[in-house]
Amino acid sequence: FVTLIASSGLFQALGFIHRHPTIIFDASMLSASAVTGQFFIYSLVKEFGALVLAATMNMRQVLSILTSYVLYSHPITFLQILSLCMVFASLFYKSYLSYLKGKDKEPKSPGVVDKAIGKATPEEVTELKSAVDKEEDK
């Protein structure tokens, strides 16, 4: 809104909306779709991690390209098919390597948990206070 005012395009935009009132519905649906998409991306990363997001996005691109070829009867050459296979195979291979790297970082023995760096636990606070008190007594 501020940009439209600053660029003197507000009246032109309002005129367009007046001439084409269906744009309000279309723009609302586009905005709702974008928000929903961002919600699913955030949820996917939060629940499963960035690697699953990358693999999902790769698969979405493959399906999008194949759907475009089928629905719109686009001609496709053997070289294009070969190139698509090479590109997406390399993307999936990269995701697979990241997956293997992530498995190596898992703790070797179950039950052993690394201490977190950050806020001290109540036991650590008590231990630190007693150490400080001992130093002051000296």
mmCIF file of N, CA and C in Angstrom, residues 65-66 69 73-85:
data_model
loop_
_atom_site.group_PDB
_atom_site.id
_atom_site.type_symbol
_atom_site.label_atom_id
_atom_site.label_comp_id
_atom_site.label_asym_id
_atom_site.label_seq_id
_atom_site.Cartn_x
_atom_site.Cartn_y
_atom_site.Cartn_z
ATOM 1 N N ILE A 65 7.279 -31.355 -13.674
ATOM 2 C CA ILE A 65 7.769 -31.419 -15.058
ATOM 3 C C ILE A 65 7.059 -32.517 -15.829
ATOM 4 N N LEU A 66 6.934 -33.695 -15.231
ATOM 5 C CA LEU A 66 6.260 -34.802 -15.918
ATOM 6 C C LEU A 66 4.783 -34.490 -16.163
ATOM 7 N N TYR A 69 4.465 -32.174 -19.146
ATOM 8 C CA TYR A 69 4.622 -32.891 -20.419
ATOM 9 C C TYR A 69 3.358 -33.655 -20.785
ATOM 10 N N SER A 73 0.842 -31.836 -23.553
ATOM 11 C CA SER A 73 1.369 -32.544 -24.730
ATOM 12 C C SER A 73 2.641 -31.901 -25.271
ATOM 13 N N HIS A 74 3.519 -31.494 -24.367
ATOM 14 C CA HIS A 74 4.802 -30.948 -24.806
ATOM 15 C C HIS A 74 5.650 -32.070 -25.389
ATOM 16 N N PRO A 75 6.283 -31.796 -26.504
ATOM 17 C CA PRO A 75 7.189 -32.822 -27.044
ATOM 18 C C PRO A 75 8.443 -32.903 -26.179
ATOM 19 N N ILE A 76 8.967 -34.088 -26.036
ATOM 20 C CA ILE A 76 10.179 -34.275 -25.233
ATOM 21 C C ILE A 76 11.117 -35.193 -26.002
ATOM 22 N N THR A 77 12.366 -34.774 -26.061
ATOM 23 C CA THR A 77 13.363 -35.559 -26.795
ATOM 24 C C THR A 77 14.095 -36.498 -25.839
ATOM 25 N N PHE A 78 14.789 -37.439 -26.404
ATOM 26 C CA PHE A 78 15.567 -38.370 -25.591
ATOM 27 C C PHE A 78 16.631 -37.630 -24.788
ATOM 28 N N LEU A 79 17.258 -36.633 -25.402
ATOM 29 C CA LEU A 79 18.295 -35.860 -24.708
ATOM 30 C C LEU A 79 17.716 -35.114 -23.506
ATOM 31 N N GLN A 80 16.487 -34.592 -23.636
ATOM 32 C CA GLN A 80 15.843 -33.929 -22.505
ATOM 33 C C GLN A 80 15.551 -34.915 -21.380
ATOM 34 N N ILE A 81 15.084 -36.096 -21.740
ATOM 35 C CA ILE A 81 14.814 -37.122 -20.731
ATOM 36 C C ILE A 81 16.104 -37.512 -20.024
ATOM 37 N N LEU A 82 17.160 -37.710 -20.787
ATOM 38 C CA LEU A 82 18.449 -38.063 -20.212
ATOM 39 C C LEU A 82 18.954 -36.954 -19.286
ATOM 40 N N SER A 83 18.813 -35.704 -19.710
ATOM 41 C CA SER A 83 19.255 -34.576 -18.885
ATOM 42 C C SER A 83 18.451 -34.484 -17.593
ATOM 43 N N LEU A 84 17.132 -34.652 -17.686
ATOM 44 C CA LEU A 84 16.299 -34.641 -16.480
ATOM 45 C C LEU A 84 16.716 -35.739 -15.518
ATOM 46 N N CYS A 85 16.943 -36.913 -16.046
ATOM 47 C CA CYS A 85 17.366 -38.033 -15.192
ATOM 48 C C CYS A 85 18.697 -37.736 -14.513
#
